[in-house]
């Protein structure tokens, strides 16, 4: 690099020399580019990267006077800087600037051709007269009316003229402009702790950083020293980001040092940059970012205070019926103890053991509470883990000068993060650089308008100049969405200190109730009401019998009280059994199990309702790219100009045209054409170099990465940062899904401007009127695009499309000035042109065909969906031919299927849409709005719609769909937030898995419902009939036995039946309609059929067991001999024999009751196997060995039942039975399996007819009875309500408050919340408890709801 070294300019304390002689770090590599112009390099502050900044001139101008972009050469030295003057073109009448182009002898060989330098540091003006000068600006010879030497505030008003425009600039006007630092950063009383940080190496505390927001405050921003003060004070780097090797920070920066206007700029050698070939994502650093985490925390919100297991036990016990049962058990226990201790036993009888039943009931209640609480604890743990996974995502950050993907939880204060359209902002910060960044902050601030963001450097410059107003907005708020634009920003607050974190800490809510849970809760209430009515009827029947027998009852008062309590306990226990509180629990268990397994199969469920809804989906509207295809794109064919065809695979050669290899085709390009094509690919792109999975790659749109790969392989493209560093981007047109293209405007060395556009090939061709006349020529000569040439290009595009290739065309057009004359400009920025006004009369450059292979197994998955009754539709932005070809390969398009383009579809009337939708299979060239319309009309037709989406504009369609699937890899954060399920692998096959698990959840609930209703009906009727018919008014099923049955029903069966994994055969049936009844005809058939069998068996055993088993002959005097000597030995003669016979009969009755109880439980165990199938097929053991839960739960039930029979004794009011009796029990219970086979042989249509006739007969006779009973029991109901209102509700409130204080005290002893966010979460939990208490208190007086309709439907 020979030649003289000339000082060009001194800008903000940085001297720029030409050519520079600054050496970089050994092995250093180019710094990451600005997202929109990629001009930040070397030691130059990124402030120069913002196109809207004009340091040397008034800030209102839209032209950038000097953008200096040094580029490192291959030896690690800085190449000559590219200095772009932002004056008007040389031919402009307002131009006073000359170009100083260095001679070849003084330039480096590889210097960019667009190198431009100002004529001198004393250039006169940028066009027009400048009426002021600044201490840090270029010297001006124009007339000056005022000066401002680094003053923050000036009260002078300035009138100036520039280019015949009159601009009035007043002093800075924003709230707090004249505040002192202390006033701007004054702590609030509620967050004093945020301003106090011990031993911090940083200049600022979390509280001081938060003062820039809530509300937005330019005064606080000014007090913190602006973007450069934040950079210095947070010990970060606006270009290179945080260092991956940072642990503890040895040095300390004071507040005064960071905010001092005289602080020195960070030199190049201080930037923590590593070589490009070093992989940073795999680097493990012990104690990484230790000080940052200690001072500012990480980007995690404290988990909502988990409900302790003791609280869950209390919640399980806090059931009104269980409490009443406990009170009755305590009274029974007290009376039993009184009888055993305080009353002498009657002659010939031992001590009373009636106290055992009360104790056994209490133990049974404890067991029920423990099992329920443990089950809830396990479920809470699962959902906590799921929520943690749901909130995690990857964001793009710059660390050590490299763009990397990191977890959102690992974002630190001081990080530099990328912003792109569709991103959900993870942390608060200040915009470093950007182009056209607009954010939707409605969720954070309530502001509905899109907020335009200003670079922090420009905001600081305006503050320094005194021209800042409150409209300046460099603030990036967490929780908001990026609507458009690209950029980078500096993170200033994370986690609980961020705006979004503070909001979320106050909004942590309980898990949502799904529609199925709500529906089952209503059904459970009505089943419980019927059971309660039966229990009430039993209580009053037995009470009347008891009262009627009191005159002849010679028992002691304690014994009479015990008999009354026995009646009450049996009635209450029937209520416990009858109320199916396990129904909603079964849904929760099924959902928790399904969501955990679905995550393993790449489905992250964000909303639980989606899991059950997906099982009933009738249509899936799927994207193509990445979902049906692999999203691994490669350029395999194309056309350069209109004549040169190329293909990667020469098998694509066509006899009608000559096809070259890619290397041969691109070898024909002249340097100027190659440069133009390189600009179209590298500059007109938002993809960038980075790391993914520990490998260097391109990050961004797969289409753009495919083009960059092509440019690297065949156009000799170097690092993207270098290619972009020498180019000044004037305006960026981000990709728009409606216009199907993107564009960029760059300033050329000649001073003219070039618009580069690429997008959908046929749309691009429609806007092209010229073509390159010779791609090998030394200049870019153009010719009119003839009709024949246009048809030739169109034929090539069609040919590529038939090969399932995505076609992308590239156009360009040169303009003498920007914005061009007589075109519309943006209202908010007159230097920016409206795209539609300039997108015309373009020059056709070429078209490429990009291959994206189908995913393996996608055709099979589509076929499985179609077999399951689900219509799969493809909605894509590709053209009609490409979309149709891929749909045929996938099996989506059939012979009778319709293919339509989005623009034509949206023009149809609602009636026409409804008529074609049943046959519509492919919607090509569709926009997000077309997708939304499609979903809306399908839902109108009664379809259950699932839709996939990945873009920001897909949000409305994802929200509108019954189930929205977003892409976990290619999807934007806005799309993910709008969706219900995230496809972690973007694979259509994962949607099929979601359908299977959704159906599995619905099936699990139906299985449990069928099982529980069978047990309910049998247990209630058996207990009722046996108690009424018994002389001593005792049910054959005691209270403790019923509690064991209840435990089997509500917990064990729910666990066993809710954990069956789906099989492929679950897709062999059609979806269940939305309005289908919960209980189908087939379910009613099994419920009623099994209940009839079980009742017949138990009644026969109970009423006729004596005779059938020959027990009448076992109590003869000859057979008894000297048995029962202990009980009857004190008697003689006939009295002794009578005593023996009575004890023998009691023993046989206990044995018989034990057999009835044992048979009843075994029938439930066997019937559980029957309920594993909901259809009429016979194999109930299919897949049982794969369900470890089912096997384990049944082993527990079998083991528990055997143990109860052998050791239950007095507690369960049973006795041991011998082998033959066990055989009788098993042989009576086992045929329920064969009985189920017979029931499945009955056609559902015949069963529906019988049930319908029986229902009409029953209603005809039951309605008068119900009216009479309602009239008789109305006073009882009113009394119960008053009792609930004045006794139970206050008691419940008192118990809740007491428990709450206990748990709160315990939490306080364990440790106070470490921050106010955690305290807010604790307060939120307490507030939730209070609301629940109010709801409980009010629910006792609420009228009963109407019963849910139970419809008989025929299962297919």
PDB file of C-alpha atoms in Angstrom, residues 197-434:
ATOM      1  CA  UNK A 197     -26.196  -2.711  43.089  1.00  0.00           C
ATOM      2  CA  UNK A 198     -23.187  -3.710  45.155  1.00  0.00           C
ATOM      3  CA  UNK A 199     -19.764  -3.993  43.573  1.00  0.00           C
ATOM      4  CA  UNK A 200     -20.966  -3.455  40.028  1.00  0.00           C
ATOM      5  CA  UNK A 201     -18.367  -3.093  37.250  1.00  0.00           C
ATOM      6  CA  UNK A 202     -20.902  -1.250  35.090  1.00  0.00           C
ATOM      7  CA  UNK A 203     -21.686   2.431  35.033  1.00  0.00           C
ATOM      8  CA  UNK A 204     -25.435   1.967  35.216  1.00  0.00           C
ATOM      9  CA  UNK A 205     -27.851   0.106  37.470  1.00  0.00           C
ATOM     10  CA  UNK A 206     -30.941  -1.757  36.215  1.00  0.00           C
ATOM     11  CA  UNK A 207     -33.123   1.018  37.592  1.00  0.00           C
ATOM     12  CA  UNK A 208     -31.276   3.724  35.701  1.00  0.00           C
ATOM     13  CA  UNK A 209     -31.548   1.784  32.452  1.00  0.00           C
ATOM     14  CA  UNK A 210     -35.266   1.285  33.025  1.00  0.00           C
ATOM     15  CA  UNK A 211     -35.811   5.041  33.252  1.00  0.00           C
ATOM     16  CA  UNK A 212     -35.540   5.257  29.464  1.00  0.00           C
ATOM     17  CA  UNK A 213     -38.863   3.395  29.265  1.00  0.00           C
ATOM     18  CA  UNK A 214     -42.198   3.351  31.089  1.00  0.00           C
ATOM     19  CA  UNK A 215     -42.694   5.934  29.740  1.00  0.00           C
ATOM     20  CA  UNK A 216     -40.157   6.491  26.992  1.00  0.00           C
ATOM     21  CA  UNK A 217     -37.787   9.229  28.072  1.00  0.00           C
ATOM     22  CA  UNK A 218     -35.293  11.034  25.871  1.00  0.00           C
ATOM     23  CA  UNK A 219     -34.244  12.921  28.993  1.00  0.00           C
ATOM     24  CA  UNK A 220     -33.081   9.689  30.615  1.00  0.00           C
ATOM     25  CA  UNK A 221     -31.444   8.644  27.352  1.00  0.00           C
ATOM     26  CA  UNK A 222     -29.543  11.925  27.310  1.00  0.00           C
ATOM     27  CA  UNK A 223     -28.574  11.530  30.953  1.00  0.00           C
ATOM     28  CA  UNK A 224     -27.097   8.092  30.190  1.00  0.00           C
ATOM     29  CA  UNK A 225     -24.861   9.536  27.498  1.00  0.00           C
ATOM     30  CA  UNK A 226     -26.807   8.267  24.525  1.00  0.00           C
ATOM     31  CA  UNK A 227     -25.964   5.156  22.557  1.00  0.00           C
ATOM     32  CA  UNK A 228     -22.220   5.620  23.012  1.00  0.00           C
ATOM     33  CA  UNK A 229     -22.535   6.229  26.722  1.00  0.00           C
ATOM     34  CA  UNK A 230     -24.499   3.004  27.008  1.00  0.00           C
ATOM     35  CA  UNK A 231     -21.870   1.187  24.974  1.00  0.00           C
ATOM     36  CA  UNK A 232     -19.104   2.453  27.244  1.00  0.00           C
ATOM     37  CA  UNK A 233     -21.008   2.052  30.509  1.00  0.00           C
ATOM     38  CA  UNK A 234     -22.241  -1.472  29.773  1.00  0.00           C
ATOM     39  CA  UNK A 235     -18.756  -2.498  28.602  1.00  0.00           C
ATOM     40  CA  UNK A 236     -20.021  -3.838  25.299  1.00  0.00           C
ATOM     41  CA  UNK A 237     -19.392  -3.133  21.629  1.00  0.00           C
ATOM     42  CA  UNK A 238     -21.966  -1.805  19.197  1.00  0.00           C
ATOM     43  CA  UNK A 239     -20.245  -3.628  16.337  1.00  0.00           C
ATOM     44  CA  UNK A 240     -18.819  -6.828  17.774  1.00  0.00           C
ATOM     45  CA  UNK A 241     -21.305  -7.341  20.611  1.00  0.00           C
ATOM     46  CA  UNK A 242     -20.340  -9.176  23.769  1.00  0.00           C
ATOM     47  CA  UNK A 243     -17.291 -11.390  23.879  1.00  0.00           C
ATOM     48  CA  UNK A 244     -17.994 -15.098  24.121  1.00  0.00           C
ATOM     49  CA  UNK A 245     -15.054 -15.372  26.527  1.00  0.00           C
ATOM     50  CA  UNK A 246     -16.394 -12.839  29.043  1.00  0.00           C
ATOM     51  CA  UNK A 247     -16.768 -14.098  32.609  1.00  0.00           C
ATOM     52  CA  UNK A 248     -16.086 -11.646  35.430  1.00  0.00           C
ATOM     53  CA  UNK A 249     -15.195  -8.076  34.451  1.00  0.00           C
ATOM     54  CA  UNK A 250     -12.010  -6.859  36.152  1.00  0.00           C
ATOM     55  CA  UNK A 251     -12.286  -3.151  35.402  1.00  0.00           C
ATOM     56  CA  UNK A 252     -15.001  -0.770  36.526  1.00  0.00           C
ATOM     57  CA  UNK A 253     -16.560   2.086  34.595  1.00  0.00           C
ATOM     58  CA  UNK A 254     -17.994   4.981  36.548  1.00  0.00           C
ATOM     59  CA  UNK A 255     -21.147   6.852  35.655  1.00  0.00           C
ATOM     60  CA  UNK A 256     -19.205  10.036  34.953  1.00  0.00           C
ATOM     61  CA  UNK A 257     -16.772   8.246  32.668  1.00  0.00           C
ATOM     62  CA  UNK A 258     -19.581   6.694  30.621  1.00  0.00           C
ATOM     63  CA  UNK A 259     -21.586   9.894  30.238  1.00  0.00           C
ATOM     64  CA  UNK A 260     -18.664  12.258  29.703  1.00  0.00           C
ATOM     65  CA  UNK A 261     -18.820  13.990  26.298  1.00  0.00           C
ATOM     66  CA  UNK A 262     -15.013  13.905  26.135  1.00  0.00           C
ATOM     67  CA  UNK A 263     -14.647  10.141  26.426  1.00  0.00           C
ATOM     68  CA  UNK A 264     -12.483   8.599  23.728  1.00  0.00           C
ATOM     69  CA  UNK A 265     -13.855   6.338  21.038  1.00  0.00           C
ATOM     70  CA  UNK A 266     -13.103   2.648  21.261  1.00  0.00           C
ATOM     71  CA  UNK A 267     -10.043   1.844  19.131  1.00  0.00           C
ATOM     72  CA  UNK A 268     -10.101  -0.953  16.610  1.00  0.00           C
ATOM     73  CA  UNK A 269      -7.729  -3.162  18.579  1.00  0.00           C
ATOM     74  CA  UNK A 270     -10.083  -3.019  21.591  1.00  0.00           C
ATOM     75  CA  UNK A 271     -12.889  -4.667  19.694  1.00  0.00           C
ATOM     76  CA  UNK A 272     -13.305  -8.262  20.800  1.00  0.00           C
ATOM     77  CA  UNK A 273     -13.419  -9.971  17.414  1.00  0.00           C
ATOM     78  CA  UNK A 274     -12.393 -13.492  16.560  1.00  0.00           C
ATOM     79  CA  UNK A 275     -11.584 -15.087  13.235  1.00  0.00           C
ATOM     80  CA  UNK A 276     -14.433 -16.231  11.033  1.00  0.00           C
ATOM     81  CA  UNK A 277     -13.234 -19.828  11.003  1.00  0.00           C
ATOM     82  CA  UNK A 278     -13.561 -20.104  14.780  1.00  0.00           C
ATOM     83  CA  UNK A 279     -16.855 -21.659  15.889  1.00  0.00           C
ATOM     84  CA  UNK A 280     -18.229 -19.810  18.921  1.00  0.00           C
ATOM     85  CA  UNK A 281     -21.521 -21.607  19.473  1.00  0.00           C
ATOM     86  CA  UNK A 282     -19.780 -24.755  20.675  1.00  0.00           C
ATOM     87  CA  UNK A 283     -17.436 -22.925  23.027  1.00  0.00           C
ATOM     88  CA  UNK A 284     -17.992 -23.774  26.689  1.00  0.00           C
ATOM     89  CA  UNK A 285     -16.943 -21.014  29.084  1.00  0.00           C
ATOM     90  CA  UNK A 286     -17.109 -21.624  32.808  1.00  0.00           C
ATOM     91  CA  UNK A 287     -18.947 -18.785  34.545  1.00  0.00           C
ATOM     92  CA  UNK A 288     -19.785 -16.998  31.292  1.00  0.00           C
ATOM     93  CA  UNK A 289     -21.216 -13.488  31.840  1.00  0.00           C
ATOM     94  CA  UNK A 290     -21.026 -13.937  35.606  1.00  0.00           C
ATOM     95  CA  UNK A 291     -21.076 -10.225  36.436  1.00  0.00           C
ATOM     96  CA  UNK A 292     -23.814  -9.414  33.929  1.00  0.00           C
ATOM     97  CA  UNK A 293     -26.075 -12.083  35.363  1.00  0.00           C
ATOM     98  CA  UNK A 294     -25.335 -10.935  38.900  1.00  0.00           C
ATOM     99  CA  UNK A 295     -26.099  -7.278  38.209  1.00  0.00           C
ATOM    100  CA  UNK A 296     -28.790  -7.424  35.517  1.00  0.00           C
ATOM    101  CA  UNK A 297     -30.116 -11.031  35.774  1.00  0.00           C
ATOM    102  CA  UNK A 298     -30.674 -13.181  32.716  1.00  0.00           C
ATOM    103  CA  UNK A 299     -33.655 -13.128  30.407  1.00  0.00           C
ATOM    104  CA  UNK A 300     -35.793 -15.510  32.425  1.00  0.00           C
ATOM    105  CA  UNK A 301     -38.883 -14.672  34.382  1.00  0.00           C
ATOM    106  CA  UNK A 302     -39.046 -16.300  37.797  1.00  0.00           C
ATOM    107  CA  UNK A 303     -41.237 -19.321  37.516  1.00  0.00           C
ATOM    108  CA  UNK A 304     -44.626 -18.813  39.014  1.00  0.00           C
ATOM    109  CA  UNK A 305     -44.457 -19.870  42.634  1.00  0.00           C
ATOM    110  CA  UNK A 306     -45.176 -23.540  42.444  1.00  0.00           C
ATOM    111  CA  UNK A 307     -48.023 -24.828  44.546  1.00  0.00           C
ATOM    112  CA  UNK A 308     -46.466 -26.888  47.303  1.00  0.00           C
ATOM    113  CA  UNK A 309     -47.469 -30.486  47.680  1.00  0.00           C
ATOM    114  CA  UNK A 310     -49.084 -29.618  51.006  1.00  0.00           C
ATOM    115  CA  UNK A 311     -51.231 -27.024  49.301  1.00  0.00           C
ATOM    116  CA  UNK A 312     -52.229 -29.615  46.719  1.00  0.00           C
ATOM    117  CA  UNK A 313     -53.161 -32.033  49.500  1.00  0.00           C
ATOM    118  CA  UNK A 314     -55.277 -29.313  51.060  1.00  0.00           C
ATOM    119  CA  UNK A 315     -56.930 -28.510  47.740  1.00  0.00           C
ATOM    120  CA  UNK A 316     -57.727 -32.201  47.257  1.00  0.00           C
ATOM    121  CA  UNK A 317     -59.285 -32.376  50.705  1.00  0.00           C
ATOM    122  CA  UNK A 318     -61.109 -29.069  50.346  1.00  0.00           C
ATOM    123  CA  UNK A 319     -64.174 -30.794  48.962  1.00  0.00           C
ATOM    124  CA  UNK A 320     -67.473 -30.202  50.696  1.00  0.00           C
ATOM    125  CA  UNK A 321     -68.571 -33.824  50.538  1.00  0.00           C
ATOM    126  CA  UNK A 322     -65.256 -35.101  51.892  1.00  0.00           C
ATOM    127  CA  UNK A 323     -65.451 -32.606  54.732  1.00  0.00           C
ATOM    128  CA  UNK A 324     -68.964 -33.710  55.664  1.00  0.00           C
ATOM    129  CA  UNK A 325     -67.840 -37.322  55.506  1.00  0.00           C
ATOM    130  CA  UNK A 326     -64.898 -36.494  57.762  1.00  0.00           C
ATOM    131  CA  UNK A 327     -67.150 -34.800  60.308  1.00  0.00           C
ATOM    132  CA  UNK A 328     -69.475 -37.797  60.290  1.00  0.00           C
ATOM    133  CA  UNK A 329     -66.497 -40.152  60.644  1.00  0.00           C
ATOM    134  CA  UNK A 330     -65.157 -38.167  63.610  1.00  0.00           C
ATOM    135  CA  UNK A 331     -68.540 -38.305  65.329  1.00  0.00           C
ATOM    136  CA  UNK A 332     -68.813 -42.024  64.562  1.00  0.00           C
ATOM    137  CA  UNK A 333     -65.340 -42.572  65.952  1.00  0.00           C
ATOM    138  CA  UNK A 334     -66.183 -40.613  69.102  1.00  0.00           C
ATOM    139  CA  UNK A 335     -69.404 -42.553  69.673  1.00  0.00           C
ATOM    140  CA  UNK A 336     -67.612 -45.833  68.974  1.00  0.00           C
ATOM    141  CA  UNK A 337     -64.911 -45.019  71.498  1.00  0.00           C
ATOM    142  CA  UNK A 338     -67.566 -43.993  73.997  1.00  0.00           C
ATOM    143  CA  UNK A 339     -69.347 -47.320  73.488  1.00  0.00           C
ATOM    144  CA  UNK A 340     -66.118 -49.282  73.802  1.00  0.00           C
ATOM    145  CA  UNK A 341     -64.787 -47.399  76.837  1.00  0.00           C
ATOM    146  CA  UNK A 342     -67.670 -45.670  78.577  1.00  0.00           C
ATOM    147  CA  UNK A 343     -70.371 -48.348  78.225  1.00  0.00           C
ATOM    148  CA  UNK A 344     -70.003 -51.835  79.750  1.00  0.00           C
ATOM    149  CA  UNK A 345     -70.547 -54.584  77.160  1.00  0.00           C
ATOM    150  CA  UNK A 346     -73.730 -56.562  77.322  1.00  0.00           C
ATOM    151  CA  UNK A 347     -73.637 -60.007  78.828  1.00  0.00           C
ATOM    152  CA  UNK A 348     -72.016 -62.465  76.470  1.00  0.00           C
ATOM    153  CA  UNK A 349     -70.571 -59.769  74.142  1.00  0.00           C
ATOM    154  CA  UNK A 350     -67.082 -58.405  73.944  1.00  0.00           C
ATOM    155  CA  UNK A 351     -66.065 -54.751  73.769  1.00  0.00           C
ATOM    156  CA  UNK A 352     -67.666 -52.703  71.003  1.00  0.00           C
ATOM    157  CA  UNK A 353     -65.642 -52.270  67.813  1.00  0.00           C
ATOM    158  CA  UNK A 354     -67.941 -49.766  66.126  1.00  0.00           C
ATOM    159  CA  UNK A 355     -65.166 -47.178  66.408  1.00  0.00           C
ATOM    160  CA  UNK A 356     -63.192 -49.066  63.746  1.00  0.00           C
ATOM    161  CA  UNK A 357     -65.515 -47.933  60.960  1.00  0.00           C
ATOM    162  CA  UNK A 358     -65.074 -44.259  61.828  1.00  0.00           C
ATOM    163  CA  UNK A 359     -61.301 -44.678  61.925  1.00  0.00           C
ATOM    164  CA  UNK A 360     -61.310 -46.649  58.672  1.00  0.00           C
ATOM    165  CA  UNK A 361     -63.296 -43.897  56.930  1.00  0.00           C
ATOM    166  CA  UNK A 362     -60.831 -41.299  58.089  1.00  0.00           C
ATOM    167  CA  UNK A 363     -57.890 -43.399  56.878  1.00  0.00           C
ATOM    168  CA  UNK A 364     -59.636 -43.932  53.535  1.00  0.00           C
ATOM    169  CA  UNK A 365     -60.224 -40.187  53.175  1.00  0.00           C
ATOM    170  CA  UNK A 366     -56.547 -39.566  53.894  1.00  0.00           C
ATOM    171  CA  UNK A 367     -55.532 -42.089  51.238  1.00  0.00           C
ATOM    172  CA  UNK A 368     -57.869 -40.503  48.683  1.00  0.00           C
ATOM    173  CA  UNK A 369     -56.438 -37.055  49.464  1.00  0.00           C
ATOM    174  CA  UNK A 370     -52.850 -38.281  49.278  1.00  0.00           C
ATOM    175  CA  UNK A 371     -53.309 -40.052  45.948  1.00  0.00           C
ATOM    176  CA  UNK A 372     -55.197 -37.108  44.457  1.00  0.00           C
ATOM    177  CA  UNK A 373     -52.613 -34.602  45.702  1.00  0.00           C
ATOM    178  CA  UNK A 374     -49.689 -36.630  44.366  1.00  0.00           C
ATOM    179  CA  UNK A 375     -51.444 -36.983  41.033  1.00  0.00           C
ATOM    180  CA  UNK A 376     -51.984 -33.216  40.863  1.00  0.00           C
ATOM    181  CA  UNK A 377     -48.364 -32.619  41.856  1.00  0.00           C
ATOM    182  CA  UNK A 378     -47.134 -34.796  39.017  1.00  0.00           C
ATOM    183  CA  UNK A 379     -49.435 -33.018  36.588  1.00  0.00           C
ATOM    184  CA  UNK A 380     -48.234 -29.566  37.735  1.00  0.00           C
ATOM    185  CA  UNK A 381     -44.633 -30.623  37.220  1.00  0.00           C
ATOM    186  CA  UNK A 382     -45.396 -31.738  33.676  1.00  0.00           C
ATOM    187  CA  UNK A 383     -47.117 -28.489  32.762  1.00  0.00           C
ATOM    188  CA  UNK A 384     -44.319 -26.428  34.336  1.00  0.00           C
ATOM    189  CA  UNK A 385     -41.782 -28.248  32.167  1.00  0.00           C
ATOM    190  CA  UNK A 386     -43.994 -27.781  29.106  1.00  0.00           C
ATOM    191  CA  UNK A 387     -44.352 -24.035  29.711  1.00  0.00           C
ATOM    192  CA  UNK A 388     -40.584 -23.671  30.011  1.00  0.00           C
ATOM    193  CA  UNK A 389     -40.145 -25.332  26.627  1.00  0.00           C
ATOM    194  CA  UNK A 390     -42.974 -23.302  25.148  1.00  0.00           C
ATOM    195  CA  UNK A 391     -41.322 -19.977  26.032  1.00  0.00           C
ATOM    196  CA  UNK A 392     -37.871 -20.901  24.741  1.00  0.00           C
ATOM    197  CA  UNK A 393     -36.843 -19.856  21.237  1.00  0.00           C
ATOM    198  CA  UNK A 394     -33.769 -18.897  19.251  1.00  0.00           C
ATOM    199  CA  UNK A 395     -32.762 -15.302  18.524  1.00  0.00           C
ATOM    200  CA  UNK A 396     -29.966 -13.870  16.367  1.00  0.00           C
ATOM    201  CA  UNK A 397     -27.191 -12.111  18.247  1.00  0.00           C
ATOM    202  CA  UNK A 398     -23.734 -10.738  17.460  1.00  0.00           C
ATOM    203  CA  UNK A 399     -21.037 -12.043  19.762  1.00  0.00           C
ATOM    204  CA  UNK A 400     -17.328 -11.578  19.213  1.00  0.00           C
ATOM    205  CA  UNK A 401     -18.154 -10.075  15.826  1.00  0.00           C
ATOM    206  CA  UNK A 402     -20.089 -13.110  14.571  1.00  0.00           C
ATOM    207  CA  UNK A 403     -23.814 -13.598  14.078  1.00  0.00           C
ATOM    208  CA  UNK A 404     -24.950 -16.590  16.101  1.00  0.00           C
ATOM    209  CA  UNK A 405     -28.218 -18.161  17.221  1.00  0.00           C
ATOM    210  CA  UNK A 406     -28.739 -18.202  20.998  1.00  0.00           C
ATOM    211  CA  UNK A 407     -31.592 -19.103  23.309  1.00  0.00           C
ATOM    212  CA  UNK A 408     -33.831 -16.206  24.262  1.00  0.00           C
ATOM    213  CA  UNK A 409     -33.084 -17.113  27.889  1.00  0.00           C
ATOM    214  CA  UNK A 410     -29.364 -16.428  27.281  1.00  0.00           C
ATOM    215  CA  UNK A 411     -29.821 -12.828  26.114  1.00  0.00           C
ATOM    216  CA  UNK A 412     -27.741 -10.498  28.286  1.00  0.00           C
ATOM    217  CA  UNK A 413     -27.701  -6.758  28.904  1.00  0.00           C
ATOM    218  CA  UNK A 414     -25.122  -5.449  26.437  1.00  0.00           C
ATOM    219  CA  UNK A 415     -25.962  -7.961  23.720  1.00  0.00           C
ATOM    220  CA  UNK A 416     -26.423  -6.773  20.140  1.00  0.00           C
ATOM    221  CA  UNK A 417     -29.460  -8.484  18.626  1.00  0.00           C
ATOM    222  CA  UNK A 418     -30.695  -8.567  15.042  1.00  0.00           C
ATOM    223  CA  UNK A 419     -34.151  -7.267  14.195  1.00  0.00           C
ATOM    224  CA  UNK A 420     -36.150  -8.558  11.251  1.00  0.00           C
ATOM    225  CA  UNK A 421     -39.726  -8.280  10.121  1.00  0.00           C
ATOM    226  CA  UNK A 422     -41.870 -10.686  12.139  1.00  0.00           C
ATOM    227  CA  UNK A 423     -39.600 -10.851  15.196  1.00  0.00           C
ATOM    228  CA  UNK A 424     -41.034 -10.704  18.693  1.00  0.00           C
ATOM    229  CA  UNK A 425     -38.638  -8.494  20.639  1.00  0.00           C
ATOM    230  CA  UNK A 426     -37.199 -10.433  23.600  1.00  0.00           C
ATOM    231  CA  UNK A 427     -35.706  -7.587  25.670  1.00  0.00           C
ATOM    232  CA  UNK A 428     -35.692  -3.804  26.021  1.00  0.00           C
ATOM    233  CA  UNK A 429     -33.024  -1.825  24.245  1.00  0.00           C
ATOM    234  CA  UNK A 430     -31.901   1.017  21.997  1.00  0.00           C
ATOM    235  CA  UNK A 431     -31.796   0.776  18.203  1.00  0.00           C
ATOM    236  CA  UNK A 432     -28.174   0.807  17.049  1.00  0.00           C
ATOM    237  CA  UNK A 433     -28.812   0.870  13.321  1.00  0.00           C
ATOM    238  CA  UNK A 434     -31.659  -0.020  11.057  1.00  0.00           C
TER     239      UNK A 434
END
